[in-house]
Amino acid sequence: MLSDLRRLSLFAIVLAAVSFPPAAHGQQEPPPATTVPTPEPPHRPRIALALSGGGARGLAHVGVLQWMEENHIPVDSVAGTSMGALVGAVYATGMNTTEMHDFVKTIQWDDVLLREPTYDQLSYRRKQDRSSYQVGAMLGLKHGLNGPNGLSPAHGVGLLIDRIAFPYSTISTFDDLPTPFRCVATDMLTGDAIILHDGSLAESLRATMAIPAVFTPVELNGRFLADGGLVNNIPTDVARSMGADIVIAVDIAPPLGARDKLQTLAGVLDQSLSLMTIDHDRRALQQADIVLAPDLGTHTVFDYESAEEIIRMGYDGAARKAAVLRPFALSDADWQQYVAARDARKRAPQKSASTLEVAGVTGDAAQHIERKLRKILNRDLDLKELDARLTHLVGEGRFDSLGYEGFTQNGVPALRIVAHEKTYGPPFVDLAVNVNGSGTAAFDFSAGLRVTFMDFKNHGGEWRNDLLLGSSNLAATEFYQPIGDSHFFAAPYAFASKTARNAFTGQTRIAIFGDERAGGGFDLGYNSGRRSELRFGYQIFTAKLAPLVGSAGLPRVTGSTGELRLRYVWDSQDSPAVPSSGTRVIATLSRVLQSPTLVHSLDQLDVQTSTFIPTGPKTSLFFNASGGTTFHGTAGPFQVFALGGPFRLGAYLPQEFLGNHYGYAALGFRRDLYHLPQFVGRKIYWGGWYEAGTAFNDPDSVVVRGSVNLGVIAETIVGPIALAGAVSPTGQSRVNFSIGRVF
């Protein structure tokens, strides 16, 4: 549907121009009408609705139906495309308009339209990927370097559709719905309009809503189907073919732009896309007996946050046509008869499932899904719980989407899980572009990738490989293998890295050192699944600390380090970049057995915490606290604690303060500033915070330094982009910026 991409970026507009051809000439004839019992009193015309697509603007259909219901105007059949099909299907499955309105209110559109589950719904391993590699590319190496054939596999949309269709999983034709229904999809191989009238209602709705380049197409009955708006956005012919005497078309397409719109390239392209299908739409509207075209103002296809206003505008649009609609109104008695007949065709959702079947995958993958869902069998079926479990499975990274439908197996209620594996991996590729700067005094740029092989050697095993080049360099590999079917795991790893470290005399930077390390280790641990991980292991590496820039007389340090480490991570935050709620804790206890300059072994503890507390729909307070101590002895150059830099005292340079011990705290807020277009990013935030900290060797020489910070952060598909100014009470100031991660 062309209008679904009108307000995207210029890139998406051009992409849509390629993906959305004019209406194909080989449109498939709709199937003949099926004669079924319909909920109508005798001796009146049969009324069909033709609901057009239009993204968020399509929610106006809810308002139109609400006005018609309040005025006792019956609907005997519905045909829809894209969002019109979704709204039409909700009505066709028996909901009245009050229930429809309440249903729309419960939908969290930002989450439903995400390309993958929210950060909190990801498995712990995938959270690590998103935290370290925040470029929003979805790539794999299964068939060479490639990505999905759509920006989103629409898992969230699919679950929404499954919930709607679930009571009608076993119907043989859409004429068996309380209100007979049709939807239109486009065959991407032939260009034909495909009228979907039987089979899986859920899969049919996925197909009609699969906007090319935005949602992945749907393979159904041997066809490669996408959004029906490409060839029949206002399906009046389909509505007529269902035996209708009166066809009411609801057109929610935005009007053509005025002359001033054509003064920009984007405006010309946008207008061109509208003109490509305007002739087909006009011919479709000529087949309608009544046309409703609600005035939806400047609302775009992605204005889901304005759902209430759009529904109201749809209601007002129908009210303006009251003179031509009211002649079809039923008397109170006839209306009650119509409603009773429609309600009698409603089906209750399946209450439980005794067996489980997995479609779409076999072998270990199917068995894994069965094990994860075993607990929902033989008890009351909670669809919200099922949605959550399926989303967590998708959050493990192997599947594009998971859906469900009910059926009966040997007279016993059963549940079928429909799995869609990602076509481009594994192995999967995550990208990172990290830019960090503090004015002209410090600038770092690094770029790299992570390649993850899944089910390596054994089911659940992962082989993770990192490569990062630039100001910071890293090559690392880890083999992660769960032990049996438990949460315990073993993880041998190896790495080589080189990073830059500042050296100071007082507050004057005198040199930049290169910190080079190469080694490996072995960990045993426990992974809770989503939020926490505990590791214990031994690590050994050789290291060199040598000046890169600055005084040539500075000493070099080389040698090997061996240490035992116990590390615990808890992460319940809802974003890797700018959380609104949740807590992250990273606690590391180390016993350093040997290291350059150390005479005796030493013990260290480092704890870092970050907590966000929402205080309203747009604002959250946050509190960061961290501290570390060397229990006895003196830390060597590879164990010393450091402060300085963004969120470590932003008015100072990184590593400006070193010591055996440190303490740090920050208190601030972040607030929503602007909502970015879907598939471009999420939001832009602004915030302010005060931080204080100290790094010291002797408790008698503690000096606490502070920093006041104010900045903005944007969550984009290339990762977070942050800009913040910081000033200390003593006059030091910096402008810090970053791309790819929050400083």
XYZ file of C-alpha atoms in Angstrom:
743
model
C 0.000 0.000 0.000
C 1.640 3.185 -1.224
C 0.242 5.466 1.445
C 1.848 3.297 4.131
C 5.290 4.689 3.279
C 4.523 8.324 2.529
C 6.017 9.819 5.621
C 9.193 7.722 5.782
C 12.637 9.134 5.047
C 13.657 9.910 1.457
C 15.445 6.553 1.262
C 12.292 4.696 2.183
C 10.280 6.742 -0.323
C 12.633 5.819 -3.147
C 12.628 2.196 -1.984
C 8.853 2.189 -2.015
C 8.875 3.580 -5.561
C 10.835 0.537 -6.662
C 8.851 -1.950 -4.583
C 5.345 -0.610 -5.279
C 4.462 -0.912 -8.988
C 1.207 0.385 -10.454
C -1.751 -1.951 -10.354
C -1.045 -5.106 -12.336
C -3.240 -5.881 -15.345
C -3.516 -9.588 -14.518
C -5.811 -9.170 -11.533
C -7.281 -12.496 -10.532
C -11.055 -12.734 -10.670
C -12.570 -12.921 -7.196
C -14.135 -16.248 -6.273
C -17.870 -16.617 -6.713
C -19.979 -15.636 -3.783
C -20.773 -18.427 -1.362
C -24.332 -18.706 -0.154
C -24.326 -18.901 3.621
C -26.767 -18.000 6.354
C -26.369 -14.292 7.071
C -27.481 -12.226 10.060
C -30.133 -10.150 8.288
C -33.871 -9.726 8.578
C -35.752 -10.517 5.347
C -36.655 -8.002 2.603
C -33.787 -5.526 2.881
C -30.695 -4.841 0.759
C -27.470 -6.665 1.675
C -24.769 -4.178 2.719
C -21.026 -4.765 2.304
C -18.141 -2.600 3.482
C -14.938 -2.100 1.474
C -12.242 -0.878 3.872
C -9.052 0.577 2.413
C -5.507 0.352 3.739
C -3.613 3.227 5.284
C -1.607 2.285 8.366
C -2.619 4.240 11.456
C -5.108 6.225 9.366
C -6.978 2.948 8.941
C -8.080 3.143 12.578
C -10.706 5.576 11.281
C -12.616 2.467 10.158
C -13.322 1.755 13.835
C -15.066 5.122 14.136
C -17.075 4.527 10.955
C -18.285 1.149 12.242
C -19.094 2.698 15.616
C -21.392 5.301 14.015
C -23.081 2.668 11.860
C -23.670 0.412 14.856
C -25.087 3.252 16.959
C -27.466 4.076 14.111
C -28.541 0.446 13.570
C -27.089 0.137 10.064
C -26.273 -3.544 9.463
C -23.116 -4.883 7.825
C -23.637 -8.204 6.039
C -20.097 -8.677 4.736
C -16.700 -6.985 4.848
C -13.816 -6.824 2.389
C -10.593 -5.115 3.365
C -6.999 -4.461 2.428
C -4.054 -4.055 4.816
C -5.167 -2.078 7.898
C -8.697 -2.087 6.511
C -8.524 -5.878 6.528
C -7.290 -5.961 10.126
C -10.101 -3.711 11.366
C -12.593 -5.573 9.181
C -11.462 -8.935 10.549
C -11.836 -7.758 14.142
C -15.409 -6.769 13.358
C -16.049 -9.922 11.322
C -15.008 -12.157 14.231
C -17.918 -10.807 16.246
C -16.655 -7.895 18.320
C -19.041 -4.987 18.675
C -17.531 -1.534 18.242
C -17.227 -0.860 21.971
C -15.148 -4.030 22.296
C -13.152 -3.022 19.209
C -12.426 0.402 20.674
C -11.318 -1.121 23.981
C -9.160 -3.634 22.099
C -7.372 -0.852 20.190
C -6.672 0.958 23.474
C -4.795 -2.069 24.823
C -2.390 -2.242 21.858
C 1.115 -0.924 22.518
C 1.819 0.072 18.934
C 5.484 0.964 19.467
C 6.150 -2.570 20.719
C 3.886 -4.307 18.193
C 5.718 -2.698 15.254
C 9.252 -3.355 16.515
C 11.602 -5.352 14.296
C 12.407 -7.659 17.197
C 11.242 -8.125 20.805
C 11.954 -5.321 23.244
C 15.302 -5.331 25.016
C 13.792 -6.733 28.212
C 12.267 -9.622 26.236
C 15.571 -10.688 24.674
C 17.608 -13.558 26.039
C 20.651 -12.577 28.064
C 23.014 -13.510 25.201
C 21.123 -11.305 22.745
C 21.118 -8.472 25.276
C 24.906 -8.667 25.259
C 24.818 -8.356 21.470
C 22.550 -5.296 21.558
C 24.584 -3.590 24.283
C 27.910 -3.978 22.484
C 26.763 -3.803 18.843
C 23.952 -1.274 18.561
C 23.765 -0.649 14.811
C 20.270 -1.752 13.858
C 21.284 -3.917 10.883
C 19.937 -7.471 10.737
C 22.482 -9.501 8.776
C 23.560 -13.096 8.381
C 25.925 -15.314 6.434
C 23.633 -18.245 5.631
C 23.646 -17.410 1.902
C 26.525 -14.958 1.832
C 26.237 -11.606 3.568
C 22.527 -10.876 3.418
C 19.609 -9.552 5.409
C 15.851 -10.106 5.673
C 13.511 -9.226 2.804
C 11.744 -6.673 4.975
C 12.624 -4.239 7.731
C 10.451 -6.167 10.184
C 9.239 -9.786 10.376
C 6.176 -8.405 12.203
C 6.266 -10.842 15.118
C 4.335 -8.415 17.320
C 1.744 -7.772 14.603
C 1.475 -11.528 14.100
C 0.664 -12.181 17.760
C -1.976 -9.456 17.628
C -3.526 -11.159 14.592
C -3.298 -14.622 16.203
C -5.276 -13.412 19.198
C -8.004 -12.076 16.897
C -8.162 -15.217 14.765
C -7.666 -17.845 17.486
C -11.359 -18.733 18.097
C -11.732 -19.317 14.343
C -8.607 -21.414 13.746
C -10.625 -24.375 12.407
C -13.179 -22.693 10.133
C -13.171 -23.930 6.535
C -14.172 -20.615 4.949
C -14.293 -16.981 6.027
C -18.039 -17.131 5.320
C -18.273 -19.029 8.611
C -17.289 -15.932 10.574
C -20.079 -14.002 12.335
C -19.792 -11.564 9.412
C -18.501 -13.022 6.106
C -15.085 -11.599 5.261
C -12.525 -11.288 2.452
C -9.084 -9.684 2.262
C -6.764 -8.889 -0.636
C -3.066 -9.661 -1.056
C -0.660 -9.257 -3.967
C 1.141 -12.180 -5.582
C 4.669 -10.776 -5.848
C 5.590 -13.250 -8.605
C 2.682 -12.577 -10.964
C 1.283 -9.205 -9.901
C -2.184 -10.701 -9.465
C -4.620 -9.622 -6.780
C -5.306 -12.676 -4.626
C -8.655 -12.754 -2.854
C -8.183 -14.655 0.410
C -11.419 -16.312 1.498
C -10.457 -19.530 3.307
C -7.602 -21.281 5.068
C -5.791 -19.640 7.964
C -7.363 -16.301 8.844
C -4.195 -15.268 10.698
C -1.873 -16.017 7.760
C -4.257 -14.224 5.390
C -4.165 -11.091 7.528
C -0.377 -11.239 7.733
C -0.260 -11.386 3.943
C -2.605 -8.473 3.287
C -0.572 -6.286 5.698
C 2.901 -7.247 4.421
C 3.995 -3.851 3.069
C 6.987 -4.524 0.779
C 10.364 -3.469 2.206
C 8.697 -2.843 5.583
C 7.253 -6.234 6.568
C 8.565 -9.537 5.263
C 6.275 -11.156 2.619
C 4.232 -14.251 3.493
C 4.506 -17.594 1.702
C 1.002 -19.037 1.542
C -0.259 -21.904 -0.625
C 2.798 -21.699 -2.855
C 2.446 -17.951 -3.407
C 4.720 -15.121 -2.280
C 2.198 -12.614 -0.924
C 2.493 -8.971 0.100
C 0.273 -5.983 0.819
C -2.898 -5.980 -1.268
C -2.766 -2.204 -1.586
C -0.320 -2.627 -4.455
C -3.136 -3.747 -6.772
C -6.461 -3.232 -4.968
C -6.365 -0.838 -2.049
C -10.145 -0.213 -2.008
C -11.693 -3.647 -2.705
C -15.146 -2.571 -3.819
C -15.227 -5.285 -6.500
C -14.549 -7.937 -3.881
C -17.286 -6.544 -1.648
C -19.713 -6.603 -4.585
C -18.808 -10.210 -5.416
C -19.975 -11.305 -1.960
C -23.575 -10.813 -3.019
C -23.941 -7.220 -1.842
C -26.706 -4.934 -3.049
C -25.110 -1.866 -1.488
C -21.334 -1.357 -1.275
C -20.065 1.290 1.138
C -16.407 2.187 0.515
C -14.316 3.849 3.214
C -11.367 5.711 1.684
C -8.757 6.969 4.144
C -5.976 7.836 1.665
C -4.428 11.281 2.199
C -5.344 13.874 -0.468
C -2.893 14.970 -3.141
C -0.566 17.766 -2.107
C -0.899 21.368 -3.284
C 1.491 23.226 -5.623
C 3.866 24.248 -2.824
C 4.501 20.571 -2.030
C 6.115 20.150 -5.458
C 8.932 22.580 -4.677
C 11.073 19.849 -3.059
C 12.437 16.531 -4.315
C 10.787 14.637 -1.463
C 7.482 16.311 -2.242
C 7.658 15.421 -5.930
C 8.480 11.776 -5.114
C 5.674 11.578 -2.558
C 3.165 13.027 -5.003
C 4.411 10.671 -7.738
C 3.772 7.661 -5.552
C 0.215 8.814 -4.919
C -0.408 9.360 -8.628
C 0.774 5.828 -9.464
C -2.398 4.288 -8.016
C -4.842 7.160 -8.035
C -6.496 6.006 -11.263
C -7.056 2.483 -9.883
C -8.461 3.918 -6.649
C -10.829 6.215 -8.546
C -12.135 3.297 -10.624
C -12.606 1.273 -7.435
C -14.597 4.074 -5.822
C -16.839 4.330 -8.898
C -18.011 0.779 -8.135
C -19.243 1.843 -4.692
C -22.780 2.995 -4.010
C -21.642 5.176 -1.091
C -18.187 6.590 -0.424
C -17.078 7.712 3.036
C -13.856 9.737 3.061
C -13.208 10.956 6.624
C -11.078 14.084 6.906
C -8.036 12.810 8.830
C -6.077 16.040 8.541
C -2.309 15.679 8.622
C -2.251 12.341 10.413
C 0.278 9.984 8.856
C 0.358 6.227 8.447
C 2.525 5.943 11.590
C 0.477 8.166 13.946
C -0.624 5.280 16.161
C -0.219 7.444 19.261
C -3.156 9.486 17.852
C -5.444 6.448 17.647
C -8.236 8.024 19.706
C -8.343 11.156 17.561
C -8.264 9.176 14.318
C -11.141 6.963 15.497
C -13.126 10.091 16.386
C -12.436 11.551 12.928
C -13.717 8.346 11.334
C -16.895 8.605 13.414
C -17.375 12.230 12.333
C -16.776 11.270 8.702
C -19.607 8.737 8.849
C -21.858 11.230 10.642
C -21.401 13.718 7.798
C -22.926 11.099 5.486
C -25.904 10.477 7.779
C -28.425 11.556 5.138
C -27.420 8.775 2.737
C -26.749 6.138 5.403
C -29.820 6.399 7.624
C -32.254 5.072 5.012
C -30.607 1.688 5.569
C -31.130 1.759 9.350
C -33.148 -1.049 10.951
C -35.927 -0.689 13.461
C -35.063 -1.538 17.060
C -36.716 -4.958 16.748
C -34.996 -5.796 13.472
C -31.656 -4.575 14.855
C -31.952 -6.834 17.875
C -32.740 -9.747 15.557
C -29.679 -8.875 13.427
C -27.384 -8.659 16.479
C -28.723 -11.924 17.922
C -28.118 -13.750 14.638
C -24.576 -12.362 14.438
C -23.813 -13.255 18.053
C -25.109 -16.783 17.508
C -22.303 -17.342 14.988
C -19.564 -16.261 17.404
C -17.127 -18.857 18.703
C -15.489 -18.902 22.111
C -11.694 -19.284 22.151
C -10.230 -22.664 22.960
C -9.891 -22.989 26.746
C -6.956 -25.399 26.988
C -4.590 -27.633 25.027
C -3.570 -31.184 25.830
C -1.017 -31.627 23.064
C 1.391 -29.407 21.191
C 2.479 -29.510 17.554
C 5.247 -27.425 15.963
C 5.057 -26.462 12.287
C 7.719 -24.770 10.192
C 10.769 -26.385 11.832
C 11.834 -29.909 12.762
C 14.490 -31.669 14.821
C 16.241 -29.881 17.682
C 14.551 -26.562 16.934
C 11.060 -28.083 17.224
C 12.003 -29.997 20.373
C 13.378 -26.816 21.928
C 10.066 -25.007 21.325
C 8.123 -27.948 22.776
C 10.258 -27.976 25.933
C 9.816 -24.236 26.445
C 6.018 -24.418 26.065
C 5.347 -27.668 27.894
C 4.083 -25.843 31.011
C 1.087 -24.325 29.238
C -0.474 -27.726 28.472
C -3.320 -29.332 30.434
C -4.389 -26.186 32.218
C -6.354 -23.024 31.463
C -4.869 -21.446 28.350
C -3.715 -17.869 28.980
C -3.065 -16.213 25.609
C -1.121 -13.338 27.178
C 1.207 -15.838 28.822
C 1.529 -17.715 25.521
C 2.374 -14.444 23.739
C 5.080 -13.726 26.304
C 6.615 -17.212 26.040
C 6.673 -17.066 22.242
C 8.230 -13.603 22.321
C 10.960 -14.805 24.680
C 11.684 -17.660 22.265
C 11.975 -15.161 19.410
C 14.235 -13.148 21.714
C 16.760 -15.993 21.627
C 17.580 -14.864 18.095
C 16.907 -17.934 15.932
C 13.345 -17.208 14.780
C 11.839 -14.296 12.870
C 8.443 -14.888 14.407
C 6.315 -17.477 16.190
C 2.563 -17.748 15.998
C -0.175 -20.126 17.142
C -3.539 -21.600 16.248
C -5.861 -24.122 17.824
C -7.096 -27.409 16.403
C -8.458 -30.781 17.496
C -6.312 -33.908 17.364
C -8.131 -37.228 17.853
C -10.920 -35.389 19.608
C -8.493 -33.668 22.001
C -7.886 -29.882 21.986
C -4.394 -29.121 20.701
C -2.192 -26.146 19.945
C -0.100 -25.646 16.823
C 2.929 -23.361 17.007
C 3.884 -21.901 13.629
C 7.609 -21.097 13.501
C 9.358 -18.925 10.927
C 13.134 -19.285 11.005
C 15.310 -16.414 9.858
C 16.246 -16.978 6.224
C 19.583 -15.125 6.356
C 21.233 -16.863 9.326
C 22.755 -18.316 11.380
C 25.514 -17.360 11.442
C 24.359 -13.839 12.331
C 26.321 -10.617 12.004
C 26.014 -7.653 14.391
C 27.691 -4.342 13.553
C 29.164 -1.601 15.695
C 30.324 1.928 14.934
C 31.677 3.591 18.069
C 32.614 7.260 18.062
C 33.545 8.995 21.303
C 34.921 12.468 21.768
C 35.523 15.167 24.360
C 35.989 18.315 22.326
C 39.285 18.346 20.450
C 41.208 16.878 23.362
C 40.131 13.284 22.824
C 38.567 11.517 19.855
C 38.153 7.765 19.329
C 36.669 5.937 16.372
C 36.224 2.189 16.071
C 34.114 -0.058 13.873
C 33.626 -3.777 13.905
C 31.379 -6.781 13.849
C 30.328 -9.829 15.812
C 29.685 -13.144 14.032
C 27.658 -15.679 16.026
C 27.226 -19.318 15.026
C 24.234 -20.948 16.736
C 23.683 -24.593 17.681
C 27.410 -25.027 17.199
C 28.512 -28.611 17.938
C 25.497 -29.168 20.210
C 22.046 -27.632 20.518
C 22.281 -24.308 22.349
C 25.998 -23.970 21.698
C 27.193 -20.618 20.374
C 30.503 -19.674 18.830
C 30.905 -15.909 19.113
C 33.644 -14.002 17.254
C 34.409 -10.284 17.631
C 36.541 -7.994 15.500
C 36.897 -4.283 16.268
C 39.351 -1.951 14.499
C 40.226 1.704 14.978
C 41.266 3.642 18.050
C 40.386 0.522 20.010
C 41.230 -2.896 18.559
C 39.823 -6.249 19.592
C 39.850 -9.788 18.269
C 38.016 -12.277 20.473
C 36.361 -15.663 20.301
C 34.197 -17.602 22.770
C 32.556 -21.005 22.651
C 29.469 -21.063 24.867
C 27.863 -24.424 25.568
C 24.942 -25.114 27.944
C 25.455 -28.232 30.023
C 22.695 -30.671 29.107
C 19.228 -29.133 29.258
C 20.122 -26.916 32.212
C 20.953 -23.236 32.703
C 24.574 -24.096 33.527
C 27.222 -23.564 30.883
C 30.923 -23.775 30.075
C 32.696 -21.048 28.105
C 36.342 -21.158 26.989
C 37.525 -17.960 25.282
C 40.547 -16.144 23.849
C 41.225 -12.507 23.028
C 43.740 -9.898 21.882
C 43.151 -6.177 22.402
C 44.816 -2.795 22.177
C 43.346 0.374 23.656
C 44.592 3.875 24.372
C 45.051 5.113 27.954
C 45.745 8.660 29.061
C 48.546 9.454 31.513
C 48.433 12.560 33.706
C 50.620 14.533 36.027
C 48.152 16.359 38.231
C 45.497 17.490 35.785
C 47.891 17.783 32.841
C 47.858 15.001 30.270
C 51.463 14.108 29.503
C 51.132 11.018 27.330
C 48.881 8.424 25.711
C 49.795 4.800 26.411
C 48.919 1.730 24.421
C 47.437 -1.020 26.584
C 47.980 -4.347 24.761
C 46.674 -7.672 26.079
C 46.460 -11.170 24.642
C 45.279 -14.308 26.383
C 42.284 -16.415 27.245
C 40.395 -18.189 29.944
C 37.737 -20.683 30.917
C 34.455 -19.929 32.703
C 31.750 -22.030 34.276
C 28.494 -20.286 34.938
C 24.736 -20.071 35.284
C 22.527 -18.196 32.819
C 19.017 -17.473 34.098
C 17.722 -17.051 30.555
C 16.915 -13.350 30.222
C 18.108 -11.162 33.044
C 21.192 -12.474 34.789
C 24.393 -14.430 34.443
C 26.930 -15.685 36.991
C 30.437 -16.712 35.884
C 33.457 -18.083 37.689
C 36.714 -18.802 35.929
C 40.415 -18.310 35.423
C 41.942 -15.834 32.988
C 45.551 -15.425 31.930
C 47.023 -12.899 29.505
C 50.292 -11.267 28.558
C 50.243 -7.498 28.577
C 52.293 -4.487 27.558
C 51.849 -0.857 28.552
C 54.004 1.492 26.450
C 53.765 5.193 25.498
C 52.311 5.954 22.072
C 52.234 9.748 22.272
C 54.176 11.879 24.749
C 57.454 11.729 26.651
C 59.793 9.040 25.309
C 61.299 8.603 28.762
C 58.176 7.121 30.309
C 58.570 3.512 31.499
C 57.203 0.445 29.717
C 55.525 -2.381 31.610
C 55.300 -5.946 30.289
C 54.494 -9.333 31.763
C 51.768 -11.880 32.318
C 48.698 -11.664 34.515
C 46.684 -14.520 35.952
C 43.509 -14.100 37.961
C 40.459 -15.884 39.290
C 37.222 -13.993 38.659
C 33.666 -14.225 39.925
C 31.312 -12.002 37.910
C 27.579 -11.421 38.298
C 25.383 -9.367 35.969
C 21.734 -8.467 36.496
C 19.943 -6.519 33.749
C 16.233 -5.724 33.976
C 16.395 -2.451 32.067
C 14.174 -1.912 29.037
C 16.817 -0.482 26.706
C 20.567 -0.903 26.176
C 20.902 2.809 25.407
C 18.300 4.996 27.155
C 16.201 3.003 29.630
C 12.988 4.264 31.137
C 12.884 1.640 33.888
C 14.856 -1.197 35.400
C 18.185 -1.877 37.088
C 21.561 -3.040 35.840
C 24.186 -4.423 38.246
C 27.677 -5.621 37.330
C 29.707 -7.019 40.217
C 33.202 -8.479 39.787
C 35.304 -10.101 42.507
C 38.885 -10.891 41.452
C 41.889 -12.543 43.003
C 44.948 -11.496 41.020
C 47.540 -14.214 41.439
C 50.268 -12.594 39.386
C 50.786 -9.438 37.375
C 53.612 -7.014 36.492
C 54.785 -4.900 39.472
C 52.829 -7.080 41.940
C 54.837 -8.645 44.762
C 51.923 -10.502 46.321
C 48.534 -11.582 45.080
C 45.676 -9.188 45.779
C 41.877 -9.146 45.916
C 39.596 -6.585 44.272
C 35.877 -5.877 44.174
C 34.147 -3.649 41.608
C 30.382 -2.991 41.682
C 28.541 -0.823 39.142
C 24.806 -0.105 39.300
C 22.307 1.894 37.264
C 18.616 2.302 38.147
C 15.863 4.090 36.179
C 12.503 4.873 37.788
C 9.646 6.221 35.619
C 7.845 9.222 37.122
C 5.425 9.694 34.236
C 4.773 8.588 30.657
C 7.688 10.677 29.354
C 10.073 11.143 32.260
C 12.338 8.901 34.338
C 14.742 9.574 37.162
C 17.997 7.647 37.246
C 20.628 6.916 39.852
C 24.042 5.482 39.056
C 26.401 4.297 41.759
C 29.648 2.379 41.539
C 32.657 1.664 43.654
C 35.746 -0.467 43.751
C 38.382 -1.412 46.263
C 41.716 -3.187 46.418
C 41.390 -4.899 49.779
C 45.107 -4.922 50.543
C 48.313 -4.112 48.740
C 48.762 -1.802 45.783
C 47.039 -2.349 42.457
C 49.280 -2.799 39.438
C 48.911 -0.826 36.196
C 46.481 -3.418 34.807
C 44.259 -3.439 37.907
C 44.130 0.243 38.876
C 40.667 1.884 38.995
C 40.030 4.966 36.838
C 37.560 7.855 36.731
C 36.985 10.574 34.163
C 34.936 10.877 30.993
C 31.166 10.770 30.304
C 29.177 9.173 33.138
C 32.495 8.817 34.994
C 32.865 12.618 35.710
C 32.044 14.197 32.371
C 33.914 17.473 32.881
C 37.228 15.575 32.954
C 39.140 13.431 30.469
C 39.050 9.613 30.615
C 41.526 8.060 33.092
C 42.271 11.467 34.609
C 42.043 10.026 38.126
C 43.566 6.670 39.159
C 43.660 4.822 42.452
C 43.464 1.620 44.468
C 39.892 2.565 45.381
C 37.133 4.665 43.859
C 33.555 5.754 44.432
C 31.101 7.387 42.059
C 27.430 8.451 42.052
C 25.134 10.312 39.656
C 21.545 11.525 39.987
C 19.541 12.871 37.081
C 16.520 12.622 34.801
C 15.722 11.927 31.177
C 12.607 13.061 29.312
C 11.105 12.277 25.904
C 11.643 15.137 23.471
C 10.594 13.811 20.050
C 9.249 10.581 18.559
C 11.247 9.506 15.504
C 9.484 7.860 12.535
C 9.051 4.104 12.832
C 11.960 2.133 11.296
C 14.219 5.208 11.540
C 14.568 5.092 15.292
C 12.603 5.360 18.478
C 12.878 8.616 20.397
C 15.017 11.655 21.112
C 15.524 12.440 24.801
C 17.004 15.281 26.760
C 18.264 15.093 30.301
C 20.430 16.483 33.023
C 22.449 14.935 35.812
C 24.894 15.735 38.570
C 27.742 13.363 39.343
C 30.428 13.165 41.992
C 33.319 10.795 42.450
C 36.805 10.151 43.724
C 39.709 7.786 43.010
C 42.380 7.475 45.697
C 45.113 5.360 47.245
C 45.035 6.689 50.807
C 41.724 7.365 52.586
C 43.332 10.474 54.095
C 43.836 11.963 50.615
C 40.283 11.660 49.275
C 39.233 14.542 46.992
C 35.651 14.455 45.703
C 35.082 16.060 42.323
C 31.767 16.937 40.716
C 30.267 17.555 37.286
C 26.990 19.077 36.072
C 25.774 17.667 32.728
C 23.050 18.543 30.224
C 22.522 16.729 26.915
C 20.379 15.011 24.287
C 20.352 11.379 23.132
C 18.648 9.958 20.036
C 17.923 6.236 19.611
C 18.428 5.573 15.880
C 18.984 2.561 13.635
C 22.746 3.285 13.708
C 22.681 3.177 17.493
C 22.351 5.970 20.035
C 23.701 9.406 19.173
C 24.535 11.513 22.218
C 25.728 15.081 22.802
C 26.242 16.525 26.287
C 27.967 19.461 27.888
C 29.614 19.144 31.316
C 31.104 21.642 33.718
C 32.732 21.138 37.121
C 32.301 23.389 40.189
C 35.965 24.388 39.773
C 35.545 25.522 36.154
C 36.625 22.562 34.021
C 34.279 21.983 31.089
C 33.885 19.561 28.198
C 31.523 18.815 25.323
C 31.158 15.037 25.029
C 29.645 13.280 22.047
C 29.212 9.688 20.937
C 27.718 7.544 18.170
C 26.960 3.853 18.513
C 26.650 3.730 22.288
C 25.883 6.134 25.099
C 29.429 7.353 25.679
